[in-house]
Structures are given as structure tokens and as C-alpha cells.
Amino acid sequence: MHLYSDTSLLVTSVFLTYVTYAVLFISLYVEVFYTLSFFEKGSLTKPEEPPEKPRHPKPLPDVTILVPCWNEETTVEKTVHSLLSLNYPKKKLFLFLIDDGSTDNTWDIMKTFEGHPQIRLFQKENGGKHTALNLGLEHVQTEIVGSLDADSFVHPEALLRMVDTFQKDKDVMAVTPAMKIYRPDSLMRLIQHAEYLLGVFLRKAGANMNALYVTPGPFSLFRTIIFEKIGNYKNAHLTEDMEFAMRMQHNGYRIGNRSDAYVYTVGPKTLKALYKQRLRWTYGFINNARDYRTLFFNPKHGDLGILIMPTAMFFLFAAIFFSGVALFTWSKDIWKGVEQLRAVGFQFPDFSLPTWFFFNTDAIIFITAAVLALTLGILVIGKKIGGEEPRIIWWDTLSFLLLYGAIATLWNIAAVYKTLTSKKVFWR
Amino acid sequence: MTAHPLNWQRYLLALIITGGVFWLAISISNRIHNERVKEIQSIENNISMNILSLETQFDLLAEVSCDEIDNTILSKELNSLAERLGYMEQQRGKDDTEVERLKEYYSLMQIKDYLLMKKIGKECGDEPVSILYFYSNEGDCPDCEKEGYVLTYLRENYPGVRVYAFDYHIGLSAVSTFTSMYNVTENLLPSVVIGKKTLYGFQEKETLEALLPESLKKPNDTSETDRGIPTKTTTKK
């Protein structure tokens, strides 16, 4: 029963309501836009054609995979073995293992591959991932070059499928894979598992409209000539894979995607580790986007310039806004609870089911439900094209929908703060 | 190098779909709001009918016994209405004209009920315990929320007490008459009238409980003791 209805905060509420409607409109619009782009080329109805037995086989190009390593003693061996197990002619596949001044046993493990006909080893002083990649690039003599982080593993068919995409579209200068989380065995990894499958969908849709702005470290492939045209990797605020993709877009080169080329990456297990990784990514996005601000609102760059880059930046701040609203509302509710406790002491809460009258049926609730439903739909499609088995309950999806928004706020705020105060971020 | 052609049809289609979802959501929400208004109107009609019925019974008092006058239904309905109106006001804001109108009507019915209960009390010798509560929810009364909790508590724990809550700023002449009768002004909110006493400012639960007739206190104390909740006001007979 309410003998007093709190409307004192309505002035703020009215403002917040309008902003919330605007943010929800843009969110839903972008989701719908991505979905339309995904289906425009029949991505679901016409699955990727298997390249294993093409009608008119073209000769496969030589490929070099760079594996930059810095203190990766626990995973590097498995990474190399997964590359050696790729279904690709041995004479056409070369691996460059580059130790970027590791302080653990990484170099010793790498040396066990010494003398392998497909493998070349490099060791250098620590200078950052981009310097390791650039060292490898100096020695590449193949038509296609890619990289694989030493904490990732590839599906045996991934390379053949991605090369197939290069062969089908001569304009494509880079091909991104479908990234998945390797063994999601903790809550944080479960959340990332769903997030990466959402990414499988978004990357496919993004490639359809040529609006990808990241060529992920785990197994993106390039035509080697692109490095001659636009230069090697840069430090780029510790997100060289993002900067390089933006540079490609800036110069008008096409980035494709192969949604059945699976690459498994070891996701951070704890919130702290995830926070550090995402802080670096978000900080990198803000700062690289600032460096390539000419991409924004520029019709020359198509959907990327008009919609994708501006809304990617917008969502970063929208997430912070929504978290602020949630925090404001919860604090208000907690304060009310304390006031009530002080006024009348503890009262047993009424557990009886409220009648329909008291269900919140504000339009915002229905619109939020529509946004969530579409997100869920996208996730389901992401799972389908990501080759996931259907299940009754997807714990990863549930954890993602419930928690991701809240934890993402942590690194979003930190990244904005560090940008504003010109503070640096670190790899680990 | 690749050209980046813009597909304006996709932009337009996305706009139409998004707009459609918004239109649908707002339509459903408005429709449910209208249903709520109808429910409140129906409760108000019921109350109105009950007041008329009580008045008629009262006029016939000479012919019928006091025992036949049943005002408990009316009390429950007024509580139910207060609950629903409070919720709607929170949802739609105090500037919603429909809600405002319903609230004015509710205030008038409270006054009618209050007067009628007084008359019946005098006639039947059963003086009702009424509390008048004047509040403001325009942000100028920081203690009104707290007082609301106390009075809600009293209303829930003392079924014999009738609490009439009035928004000071409702702009209804009948309420203004009430406020001037009890010398309630804007800077004295929250104000509570209990019996013949008018109390200004926040009143603690214990203060108001102490002013209730002894006969009303027993059921509440028993129920709280049964639940094992420690209470400062253990007024037992």
C-alpha cells in the first residue's frame, strides 16, 4: 500500500526516460540493421560452401603463420601442434615462432621444434607484440600471411576454408575467422563463450557490409601485399590488430570473414584477468578510433563510417549511462528501504503474487524485452553457425545476458577515465 | 581498393522495423494503462455507490439498527484504490491528467467517507478512529515519504483505523478547506490529524500509536508477538 507516491525525482526521471528511449531506439536499430545485413546475403540459408572439394580447384597459395610468444609456456606447444595438424599441404604451410623476450620456459619449449621443416624460430628482446609480428613479416615470402596468438588453437579445416574465401573474392585483403572460447570452465569463460558466439554472427554481418574494424590476433589472414601497401604493425595503444584493420578500412581495403573457420582461444578465467584484457581492448578502441576519426560519419567508408563506428563508440557510453541509471535506481530503492526500516522497523515482505495491475507495463519494458529477444535470437544463430550443439538451457547465454552489461561497465568506465587522464594501460 | 556503397533501403527498412517495434510497445503499454484506468474507475464507482448506500442507510437509521451498517467493505475498497492510485502516480507521473482526475475524485470520496463515518459514529456511539494525513510529493517535503511508511504501517496493522491521505497540492477546494480547518500550511508538512490533535512534522510510529485508543492496540501486539518481532510499543491490556 502506498500512502505516498514518490514523484519528487520525476524531473530527473523525465530526462532519463527520454534518454533511455533514445538509447533503446539506437540499440534496436543497430541490432535490426546487423540482422538485415546478416540475412541479406543468405548467410543462414546458404551456409558457407565447403572448400574441401571445389569444382575447379585453384592451386593453393603458400601461407605463413606468425606465432608471437611472450611467456606462453603453458599453451605454445599445443598451439603449434594445432597448426601442424591443419588440413593444408605441408609444403605450402610455414610457421614462424617468435619469442618476444619471454622470461619463462617459452623459448625452451619452442626449441623442441627446431629443425622441423615447416618451422622457423626467432628470438628477440621484448618489445611488444607488434615488434614480434613485424620481425616475422620481414622474413615472409608467401602470398598469404596470418598470425595466431600462442594461447589459441585452430580447427583442422580453418585454414583451407579461409584460403577459399580469398580465392573466391579477389578484393578481399584479409579474412577473419569465427572465434570461440576454448573450454569455458568458469563463469567468466562462460560469459565470454556466449559473447564470442554473438561475435561470430556480428562478424559475419559486419563482413557482409564491409564494416569490420578488427582483424583479431587469433588467426586473421592477410594477403602479404597489404603490408607492402599500408605498412607493418604499430604499437597502436596495445591493440595492433584493431589499428591495422582500421588502417585497412581507412585505405579502402576489404576485410572478409569465414564463419566456419573455427579458432579456439583461451579466455581469461577470472574477472580480474578479463577486466585487464578488456580494459586494453576498450582503451585501444577509443584511442585508435580517435586516431582514425576520419572514418566517422564519412559516407566514403560506407556502413562502417555512417553507422558501425559511430554506434560502436555510442554503445560504449550508452553502457556507462545505463549502468549509472541502474546504480541511481538501486541506490534510491536501498535508501527507501533504509528509511522504511528506520520508520517502522522490519516488516515481513508480502510474498503474495501481485495482481496484473502492479506489473510494470511501461513501454520501455516491452522495448527492452524486444532488444533482449533479438539479442537472444542473434545468439541462437551465432550458436548455429558456430557449430554448437542445441541444449535446453544455455548457461553461457543466461550468464551473458544477466551479467555482461554490469561487468562491461567496469572496463568501459576505466578505459574512458584512462583516456581522459592520459594514463597508460598494460598487457597483463 | 573496394568501394563502399551504401544500401539506403536497408537503412530505411531497419528504421521501419524499429519504429514498428516502438509503436507496438507504446500501443500495448497505453492499452494496459487504459485498462488500469478502467479498473480504478470501476473501484471508484463501487465506492461511490457504497457511500450513497451508506448515506441512505444512515438516513434510514431511525428505521434500522446500527449493527446493520457495514462500513468494512468501503474501507477495504478505499485502501485498494489508494494502493492502485499510488502505483499509477509513480508510473505515469503526477502530471498525467487522467491520474490527477482519479486522484481528485479519490480525495473527495475520502472526505465524504470521513464525514459519514463521523456521523455514524455519533449516531451509533461508536466513535471511529480517523487519521488525516497531509503530504506533498513535489520534493518540498523530505519527511513525507517516511511518514507515509508509518501511516501505511498503521493502516495495515490496525484495521480499525481509517487513514485519509491528502496531497496538499491537489488544488481541490474541499481539500483546501480541510487544510485551513486544521491550520496546515506548506511549510508544516507532513501534518497528521489524529482525534482532536494536529501534529506537524514527522511523527514517529510510537507517537502515533500512543494516541490510538487502547481497544485498537491488542490485535496488533498479539500478531507481532506471535511472529517474534521485537517491538518498542508493547501496549497490552
XYZ file of C-alpha atoms in Angstrom:
665
model
C 0.000 0.000 0.000
C 1.293 3.450 -0.782
C 0.091 6.472 1.119
C 2.717 8.494 -0.564
C 3.966 8.118 -4.056
C 7.442 9.391 -4.682
C 7.294 11.707 -7.638
C 9.905 14.152 -6.372
C 12.524 12.672 -8.707
C 10.274 12.895 -11.708
C 12.090 15.850 -13.255
C 15.256 13.781 -13.397
C 13.185 10.761 -14.338
C 11.577 12.506 -17.307
C 15.011 13.417 -18.646
C 16.293 9.895 -18.018
C 13.218 8.419 -19.669
C 13.759 10.376 -22.890
C 17.464 9.494 -22.968
C 16.604 5.838 -22.280
C 14.115 5.817 -25.173
C 16.739 7.338 -27.470
C 19.417 4.835 -26.426
C 16.982 1.923 -26.809
C 15.939 3.157 -30.244
C 19.520 3.321 -31.474
C 20.328 -0.069 -29.880
C 17.370 -1.774 -31.511
C 18.027 -0.014 -34.823
C 21.629 -1.220 -34.942
C 20.619 -4.756 -33.936
C 17.989 -4.816 -36.689
C 20.497 -3.387 -39.154
C 23.064 -6.076 -38.325
C 20.378 -8.763 -38.625
C 19.260 -7.472 -42.027
C 22.880 -7.357 -43.182
C 23.425 -10.887 -41.949
C 20.446 -12.250 -43.869
C 20.949 -10.096 -46.943
C 23.476 -12.488 -48.404
C 21.580 -15.538 -47.171
C 24.223 -16.276 -44.560
C 21.966 -18.699 -42.729
C 20.043 -20.271 -45.561
C 23.143 -20.687 -47.726
C 25.851 -21.992 -45.451
C 29.463 -21.498 -46.431
C 30.272 -23.825 -49.311
C 32.751 -26.485 -48.263
C 36.060 -25.758 -49.961
C 37.396 -29.270 -49.479
C 36.273 -30.427 -52.923
C 35.942 -27.415 -55.191
C 34.713 -28.000 -58.766
C 37.581 -26.183 -60.400
C 40.380 -26.339 -57.871
C 42.766 -23.409 -57.931
C 46.296 -24.056 -56.730
C 46.538 -23.339 -53.018
C 48.742 -20.394 -52.078
C 51.715 -20.655 -49.742
C 50.890 -19.482 -46.242
C 52.998 -18.327 -43.326
C 51.569 -18.220 -39.823
C 53.334 -15.982 -37.309
C 53.123 -17.066 -33.676
C 54.302 -14.236 -31.409
C 55.006 -15.522 -27.896
C 55.616 -13.792 -24.634
C 55.573 -16.065 -21.593
C 53.287 -18.656 -23.166
C 54.976 -21.776 -21.796
C 51.699 -23.441 -20.901
C 50.000 -23.133 -24.287
C 52.579 -22.629 -27.035
C 53.213 -26.340 -27.664
C 49.521 -27.076 -28.107
C 49.178 -24.019 -30.354
C 51.989 -25.209 -32.625
C 50.607 -28.755 -32.769
C 47.182 -27.434 -33.728
C 48.822 -25.503 -36.592
C 50.797 -28.544 -37.708
C 47.530 -30.522 -37.732
C 45.900 -28.129 -40.201
C 44.476 -29.802 -43.280
C 46.804 -27.984 -45.691
C 49.708 -29.176 -47.852
C 52.814 -29.339 -45.660
C 54.955 -27.816 -48.391
C 52.736 -24.759 -48.550
C 52.431 -24.008 -44.835
C 55.185 -22.359 -42.779
C 55.204 -21.430 -39.121
C 57.320 -18.642 -37.640
C 57.589 -18.941 -33.864
C 58.774 -15.623 -32.435
C 59.833 -15.350 -28.812
C 59.400 -11.750 -27.734
C 61.846 -11.927 -24.814
C 59.904 -14.364 -22.654
C 61.106 -14.732 -19.079
C 59.669 -18.221 -18.577
C 60.368 -21.509 -20.417
C 58.664 -20.474 -23.660
C 61.927 -20.371 -25.628
C 62.963 -23.840 -24.355
C 59.645 -25.279 -25.465
C 59.933 -23.531 -28.823
C 63.400 -25.027 -29.306
C 61.896 -28.544 -29.233
C 60.546 -27.702 -32.710
C 63.993 -26.732 -34.016
C 64.766 -28.463 -37.306
C 61.111 -29.051 -38.189
C 60.856 -28.462 -41.964
C 57.820 -26.181 -41.595
C 59.026 -24.171 -38.608
C 61.432 -21.256 -38.187
C 62.362 -19.913 -34.777
C 63.103 -16.299 -33.890
C 64.146 -14.801 -30.599
C 64.336 -11.125 -29.756
C 64.327 -8.742 -26.851
C 60.929 -7.867 -25.504
C 59.439 -5.025 -27.484
C 55.730 -5.740 -27.628
C 53.583 -7.960 -29.797
C 53.702 -5.656 -32.815
C 57.504 -5.809 -32.908
C 57.407 -9.630 -32.841
C 54.907 -9.662 -35.701
C 56.961 -7.171 -37.693
C 60.110 -9.285 -37.229
C 58.223 -12.234 -38.693
C 56.820 -10.118 -41.537
C 60.354 -9.160 -42.596
C 61.010 -12.821 -43.442
C 57.682 -13.758 -45.003
C 57.871 -14.814 -48.632
C 54.429 -16.365 -49.060
C 51.321 -14.936 -50.714
C 49.248 -15.226 -47.555
C 50.332 -14.409 -44.025
C 48.491 -14.770 -40.790
C 49.113 -14.748 -37.100
C 47.965 -16.882 -34.241
C 48.295 -15.840 -30.622
C 50.088 -18.509 -28.655
C 47.048 -19.027 -26.431
C 44.816 -20.105 -29.328
C 44.220 -23.276 -31.318
C 42.815 -23.777 -34.790
C 40.240 -26.168 -36.226
C 41.949 -28.513 -38.754
C 39.869 -27.128 -41.658
C 40.104 -23.450 -40.674
C 42.973 -22.507 -42.989
C 41.591 -24.241 -46.053
C 38.231 -22.536 -45.557
C 39.754 -19.102 -45.110
C 42.009 -19.512 -48.142
C 38.865 -20.487 -50.044
C 37.375 -17.100 -49.155
C 40.492 -15.370 -50.528
C 40.204 -17.384 -53.732
C 36.508 -16.607 -54.191
C 36.856 -12.848 -53.735
C 39.942 -11.202 -55.179
C 39.075 -7.903 -53.473
C 39.309 -9.402 -50.007
C 42.645 -8.433 -48.459
C 42.063 -10.003 -45.035
C 39.874 -12.824 -43.739
C 38.803 -13.086 -40.118
C 37.832 -16.421 -38.526
C 34.977 -17.484 -36.216
C 36.451 -17.233 -32.761
C 35.290 -19.402 -29.908
C 36.315 -19.799 -26.297
C 38.408 -22.885 -25.559
C 36.862 -24.970 -22.757
C 34.536 -22.489 -20.989
C 35.107 -23.863 -17.488
C 34.474 -20.793 -15.315
C 31.713 -18.211 -15.060
C 33.820 -15.586 -16.820
C 34.665 -18.011 -19.625
C 31.000 -18.986 -19.961
C 30.094 -15.323 -20.399
C 32.848 -14.936 -22.999
C 31.714 -18.108 -24.736
C 28.313 -16.545 -25.437
C 29.916 -13.202 -26.259
C 32.226 -14.810 -28.836
C 29.320 -16.669 -30.461
C 27.476 -13.354 -30.678
C 30.678 -12.114 -32.286
C 30.521 -14.939 -34.862
C 27.168 -13.524 -36.024
C 28.225 -9.891 -35.854
C 31.498 -10.524 -37.678
C 29.650 -12.305 -40.486
C 27.106 -9.471 -40.724
C 29.925 -6.915 -40.475
C 31.821 -8.612 -43.306
C 28.674 -8.602 -45.456
C 28.614 -4.801 -45.240
C 32.425 -4.482 -45.226
C 32.376 -2.863 -41.824
C 34.846 -4.930 -39.780
C 37.252 -2.822 -37.771
C 39.223 -5.573 -36.031
C 41.316 -8.363 -37.538
C 41.684 -10.469 -34.380
C 45.099 -11.715 -33.329
C 43.882 -15.300 -33.254
C 44.209 -16.379 -36.866
C 43.325 -13.476 -39.101
C 44.884 -13.993 -42.535
C 46.115 -11.316 -44.945
C 47.356 -11.079 -48.468
C 51.022 -10.294 -47.771
C 50.921 -7.470 -50.269
C 48.721 -5.421 -47.916
C 51.738 -4.872 -45.619
C 53.700 -3.509 -48.566
C 50.854 -1.185 -49.421
C 49.961 0.212 -45.991
C 52.923 -0.735 -43.779
C 53.561 -3.091 -40.895
C 52.020 -3.321 -37.438
C 52.225 -0.436 -34.982
C 52.059 -0.314 -31.193
C 48.619 1.245 -31.598
C 47.718 1.552 -27.918
C 48.447 -2.182 -27.433
C 45.731 -3.186 -29.908
C 47.690 -3.605 -33.117
C 45.011 -5.897 -34.611
C 42.407 -3.156 -34.264
C 44.623 -0.406 -35.625
C 45.652 -2.478 -38.631
C 42.018 -3.201 -39.522
C 41.106 0.480 -39.157
C 44.092 1.374 -41.335
C 42.885 -1.096 -43.947
C 39.408 0.433 -43.846
C 40.863 3.918 -43.959
C 42.680 2.950 -47.170
C 39.580 1.292 -48.612
C 40.608 -2.368 -48.418
C 38.112 -5.131 -47.879
C 38.078 -7.365 -44.777
C 36.130 -10.618 -45.098
C 35.043 -13.321 -42.724
C 34.754 -17.078 -42.789
C 32.170 -18.128 -40.207
C 33.037 -21.833 -40.284
C 36.773 -21.319 -39.782
C 36.829 -22.022 -36.066
C 39.608 -20.762 -33.847
C 39.598 -21.532 -30.137
C 41.162 -19.083 -27.751
C 41.857 -19.425 -24.029
C 39.720 -16.724 -22.453
C 40.673 -15.029 -19.169
C 39.429 -17.208 -16.333
C 38.830 -14.618 -13.636
C 37.078 -11.271 -13.583
C 40.387 -9.559 -12.818
C 42.099 -11.094 -15.840
C 39.107 -10.379 -18.067
C 38.977 -6.795 -16.808
C 42.630 -6.241 -17.736
C 42.174 -7.698 -21.210
C 39.003 -5.729 -21.929
C 40.376 -2.531 -20.488
C 43.189 -2.833 -23.039
C 40.745 -3.565 -25.848
C 38.342 -0.759 -24.953
C 41.151 1.707 -24.392
C 42.583 0.609 -27.730
C 39.247 1.089 -29.441
C 38.734 4.603 -28.067
C 42.243 5.719 -28.923
C 42.516 4.041 -32.321
C 39.088 5.396 -33.213
C 40.367 8.812 -32.220
C 43.412 8.331 -34.449
C 41.146 7.248 -37.327
C 38.356 9.729 -36.621
C 38.053 10.360 -40.352
C 36.230 7.018 -40.500
C 33.340 8.525 -38.524
C 30.256 9.840 -40.336
C 32.102 9.529 -43.611
C 29.952 8.105 -46.435
C 33.179 7.267 -48.282
C 33.590 4.425 -45.787
C 30.061 3.138 -46.288
C 28.176 1.492 -43.405
C 31.346 1.482 -41.321
C 31.562 5.271 -41.437
C 27.865 6.076 -41.281
C 26.649 3.567 -38.715
C 29.061 0.984 -37.332
C 31.918 3.128 -35.986
C 29.686 5.894 -34.564
C 27.367 3.421 -32.863
C 30.251 1.282 -31.542
C 31.507 4.400 -29.769
C 27.968 5.381 -28.789
C 27.303 1.970 -27.169
C 30.383 2.322 -25.030
C 28.939 5.461 -23.471
C 25.371 4.094 -23.527
C 26.547 1.128 -21.436
C 28.027 3.543 -18.920
C 24.803 5.589 -18.963
C 22.599 2.536 -18.333
C 24.829 1.369 -15.511
C 24.611 4.838 -13.993
C 20.807 4.753 -14.236
C 20.725 1.261 -12.683
C 23.020 2.386 -9.875
C 20.920 5.515 -9.298
C 17.684 3.478 -9.191
C 19.102 0.797 -6.916
C 20.617 3.349 -4.544
C 17.255 5.101 -4.406
C 15.494 1.816 -3.632
C 18.043 0.866 -0.978
C 17.713 4.306 0.596
C 13.934 3.913 0.639
C 14.317 0.513 2.293
C 16.570 2.021 4.967
C 14.106 4.880 5.532
C 11.263 2.398 5.867
C 13.282 0.277 8.279
C 14.044 3.310 10.396
C 10.427 4.477 10.349
C 8.559 1.261 11.115
C 11.159 -1.424 11.796
C 11.413 -4.706 9.964
C 8.230 -5.782 8.224
C 7.749 -9.171 6.679
C 7.680 -8.675 2.915
C 4.472 -9.526 1.164
C 5.207 -12.649 -0.849
C 1.729 -12.959 -2.339
C 1.644 -12.646 -6.114
C 0.657 -9.163 -7.204
C -2.327 -8.780 -9.498
C -1.731 -7.768 -13.118
C -2.346 -4.175 -12.107
C 1.039 -3.915 -10.404
C 3.148 -5.427 -13.169
C 5.382 -2.838 -14.757
C 3.991 -2.419 -18.247
C 5.831 0.685 -19.248
C 6.689 0.813 -22.969
C 10.388 0.797 -22.008
C 9.907 -2.695 -20.551
C 8.460 -4.018 -23.832
C 11.152 -2.343 -25.920
C 13.898 -3.703 -23.650
C 12.287 -7.137 -23.994
C 12.391 -6.746 -27.800
C 16.097 -5.781 -27.690
C 16.844 -8.763 -25.434
C 14.768 -11.126 -27.585
C 16.644 -10.036 -30.705
C 19.968 -10.425 -28.860
C 18.883 -13.920 -27.869
C 17.882 -14.664 -31.462
C 21.274 -13.451 -32.699
C 22.972 -15.631 -30.089
C 20.980 -18.668 -31.197
C 22.022 -18.059 -34.827
C 25.607 -17.445 -33.647
C 25.490 -20.820 -31.911
C 24.096 -22.491 -35.009
C 26.751 -21.139 -37.351
C 29.350 -21.582 -34.602
C 28.620 -25.301 -34.683
C 27.251 -25.506 -31.124
C 25.025 -28.390 -30.048
C 21.423 -27.407 -29.199
C 20.676 -27.576 -25.469
C 17.670 -26.949 -23.240
C 19.455 -24.391 -21.090
C 22.454 -22.461 -22.323
C 24.215 -21.416 -19.155
C 26.604 -19.264 -21.161
C 23.720 -17.351 -22.741
C 21.987 -16.921 -19.401
C 25.172 -15.714 -17.677
C 25.928 -13.396 -20.593
C 22.501 -11.769 -20.653
C 22.421 -11.351 -16.877
C 25.964 -10.233 -16.141
C 27.778 -8.946 -19.189
C 26.291 -5.442 -19.128
C 27.266 -4.959 -15.498
C 30.855 -6.183 -15.786
C 31.470 -4.459 -19.128
C 30.757 -1.162 -17.373
C 33.849 -1.670 -15.230
C 36.278 -1.614 -18.154
C 34.244 0.914 -20.140
C 34.465 3.454 -17.320
C 38.120 2.637 -16.652
C 39.010 2.972 -20.348
C 37.273 6.344 -20.653
C 38.926 7.501 -17.434
C 42.385 6.402 -18.578
C 41.888 8.116 -21.924
C 40.770 11.355 -20.305
C 43.638 11.338 -17.818
C 46.175 10.126 -20.437
C 47.068 7.128 -18.293
C 48.511 4.023 -19.922
C 47.143 0.504 -19.962
C 49.207 -2.662 -19.795
C 49.143 -6.042 -21.436
C 48.746 -8.089 -18.264
C 40.665 -0.895 -53.284
C 36.979 -1.510 -52.769
C 34.159 0.983 -52.951
C 31.755 1.096 -50.003
C 28.307 1.578 -51.484
C 25.571 2.481 -49.014
C 22.409 0.432 -49.103
C 19.828 3.074 -48.194
C 16.991 0.575 -48.481
C 18.493 -1.355 -45.565
C 18.667 1.836 -43.507
C 15.041 2.562 -44.285
C 13.883 -0.986 -43.593
C 15.714 -1.023 -40.249
C 14.033 2.291 -39.416
C 10.588 0.936 -40.290
C 11.112 -2.239 -38.226
C 12.493 -0.346 -35.226
C 9.721 2.243 -35.463
C 7.180 -0.585 -35.695
C 8.506 -2.232 -32.524
C 8.345 1.102 -30.697
C 4.832 1.785 -31.929
C 3.720 -1.694 -30.838
C 5.355 -1.379 -27.415
C 3.831 2.050 -26.781
C 0.406 0.868 -28.004
C 0.412 -2.180 -25.728
C 1.575 -0.076 -22.805
C -1.141 2.536 -23.412
C -3.770 -0.118 -23.771
C -2.809 -1.653 -20.431
C -2.785 1.832 -18.897
C -6.323 2.372 -20.156
C -7.339 -0.942 -18.600
C -5.875 0.248 -15.319
C -7.811 3.499 -15.558
C -10.950 1.467 -16.191
C -10.278 -0.691 -13.131
C -9.766 2.389 -10.984
C -12.926 3.945 -12.384
C -14.778 0.762 -11.567
C -13.495 0.815 -7.976
C -14.413 4.494 -7.712
C -17.891 3.728 -8.984
C -18.195 0.994 -6.400
C -17.059 3.309 -3.651
C -19.398 5.993 -4.846
C -22.228 3.508 -4.802
C -21.244 2.305 -1.337
C -21.121 5.842 0.002
C -24.553 6.513 -1.415
C -25.765 3.275 0.083
C -24.297 4.137 3.477
C -25.791 7.612 3.345
C -29.129 6.099 2.530
C -28.756 3.608 5.363
C -27.803 6.479 7.610
C -30.887 8.420 6.597
C -32.908 5.379 7.458
C -31.191 4.942 10.821
C -34.404 5.622 12.581
C -35.785 2.543 10.930
C -32.761 0.178 11.086
C -30.278 -0.779 13.793
C -26.665 0.419 13.861
C -25.499 -3.203 13.541
C -26.803 -3.350 10.023
C -24.466 -0.641 8.827
C -21.406 -2.299 7.372
C -18.571 0.049 6.525
C -15.763 -2.502 6.341
C -16.178 -3.097 2.608
C -15.824 0.600 1.945
C -12.643 0.775 3.999
C -11.078 -2.099 2.035
C -12.071 -0.533 -1.247
C -10.576 2.801 -0.293
C -7.320 1.053 0.636
C -7.280 -0.852 -2.620
C -7.877 2.380 -4.512
C -5.095 4.170 -2.617
C -2.724 1.363 -3.498
C -3.570 1.461 -7.186
C -3.524 5.235 -7.443
C -0.153 5.414 -5.701
C 1.248 2.915 -8.194
C -0.176 4.739 -11.199
C 1.144 8.045 -9.970
C 4.616 6.526 -9.690
C 4.330 5.023 -13.164
C 2.839 7.910 -15.104
C 3.910 10.897 -13.077
C 1.804 13.417 -11.243
C 1.205 15.465 -14.373
C -0.868 12.753 -16.024
C -4.297 14.399 -16.241
C -6.168 11.113 -16.077
C -4.368 10.056 -12.906
C -4.792 13.550 -11.489
C -8.538 13.430 -12.078
C -8.841 9.995 -10.476
C -6.855 11.240 -7.509
C -9.133 14.273 -7.087
C -12.143 12.009 -7.136
C -10.474 9.740 -4.586
C -9.785 12.730 -2.324
C -13.430 13.777 -2.475
C -14.568 10.266 -1.647
C -12.198 10.179 1.301
C -13.752 13.393 2.622
C -17.266 12.012 2.148
C -16.286 8.778 3.890
C -14.671 10.719 6.710
C -17.751 12.844 7.291
C -20.082 9.905 7.031
C -18.060 7.842 9.482
C -18.170 10.735 11.937
C -21.942 10.983 11.605
C -22.434 7.252 12.006
C -20.042 7.257 14.948
C -22.017 9.967 16.702
C -25.335 8.339 15.989
C -24.302 4.797 16.853
C -21.933 5.723 19.668
C -19.053 4.020 18.028
C -16.546 6.820 17.518
C -14.325 5.851 14.525
C -10.582 6.330 14.716
C -9.623 8.519 11.805
C -6.244 9.888 10.863
C -5.954 12.715 8.361
C -2.611 12.904 6.663
C -1.473 15.874 4.565
C 1.568 15.412 2.387
C 3.328 16.805 -0.631
C 5.206 14.856 -3.274
C 6.694 17.821 -5.064
C 10.078 17.427 -3.466
C 9.386 20.088 -0.802
C 8.645 17.629 1.998
C 11.622 15.369 2.759
C 9.858 13.627 5.666
C 6.627 12.834 3.804
C 7.971 9.560 2.487
C 8.932 8.391 5.971
C 5.582 9.480 7.384
C 3.917 7.569 4.570
C 5.652 4.392 5.752
C 4.467 4.964 9.327
C 0.853 5.552 8.258
C 0.932 2.596 5.882
C 2.100 0.534 8.830
C -0.760 1.800 10.986
C -3.292 1.174 8.247
C -2.063 -2.383 7.777
C -1.667 -3.245 11.447
C -4.717 -1.508 12.889
C -7.698 -2.429 10.707
C -9.954 -0.260 12.866
C -8.030 2.880 11.936
C -9.075 4.790 8.833
C -6.266 6.791 7.316
C -7.215 9.545 4.871
C -4.278 10.855 2.881
C -4.446 14.186 1.051
C -1.988 15.691 -1.372
C -1.559 19.281 -0.178
C -1.067 20.492 -3.734
C -4.029 18.723 -5.281
C -5.804 22.020 -5.958
C -9.197 20.866 -4.758
C -11.230 23.406 -2.806
C -12.597 20.737 -0.462
C -9.059 19.726 0.493
C -8.071 23.392 0.879
C -10.979 23.853 3.295
C -9.695 20.859 5.216
C -6.147 22.224 5.385
C -7.347 25.623 6.619
C -9.599 23.945 9.201
C -6.547 22.248 10.694
C -4.124 25.140 10.081
C -1.972 23.018 7.800
C 0.418 25.040 5.691
C 3.002 24.051 3.133
C 5.967 24.521 5.461
C 4.375 22.351 8.162
C 4.183 19.188 6.083
C 3.838 16.356 6.799
C 0.851 17.057 9.060
C -1.210 14.426 10.800
C -4.598 14.990 12.430
C -5.500 12.297 14.917
C -8.507 12.776 17.146
C -8.530 16.435 18.020
C -4.784 16.834 17.796
C -2.957 18.222 14.800
C 0.689 17.206 14.684
C 3.161 18.981 12.408
C 6.364 17.491 11.033
C 7.439 13.866 11.067
C 5.714 11.792 13.729
C 7.280 8.537 14.835
C 5.309 5.307 14.782
C 5.376 5.167 18.604
C 3.995 8.701 18.935
C 1.009 7.922 16.747
C 0.437 4.501 18.303
C 0.307 6.119 21.738
C -2.551 8.303 20.536
C -4.668 5.363 19.387
C -7.427 4.134 21.682
C -6.344 1.164 23.828
C -9.065 -1.017 22.302
C -7.309 -0.950 18.930
C -3.867 -1.966 20.091
C -4.329 -5.545 21.226
C -4.655 -7.446 17.955
C -1.519 -5.912 16.554
C 0.578 -6.635 19.607
C -0.526 -10.253 19.609
C 0.289 -10.720 15.974
C 3.730 -9.186 16.350
C 4.494 -11.262 19.435
C 3.430 -14.351 17.537
C 5.836 -13.506 14.724
C 8.579 -12.997 17.248
C 9.292 -9.462 16.107
C 10.650 -7.257 18.849
C 8.616 -4.072 19.126
C 9.095 -0.994 21.219
C 5.373 -0.393 21.605
C 4.052 -3.274 23.603
C 0.832 -1.803 24.823
C -1.051 -4.739 26.232
C -4.232 -4.777 28.106
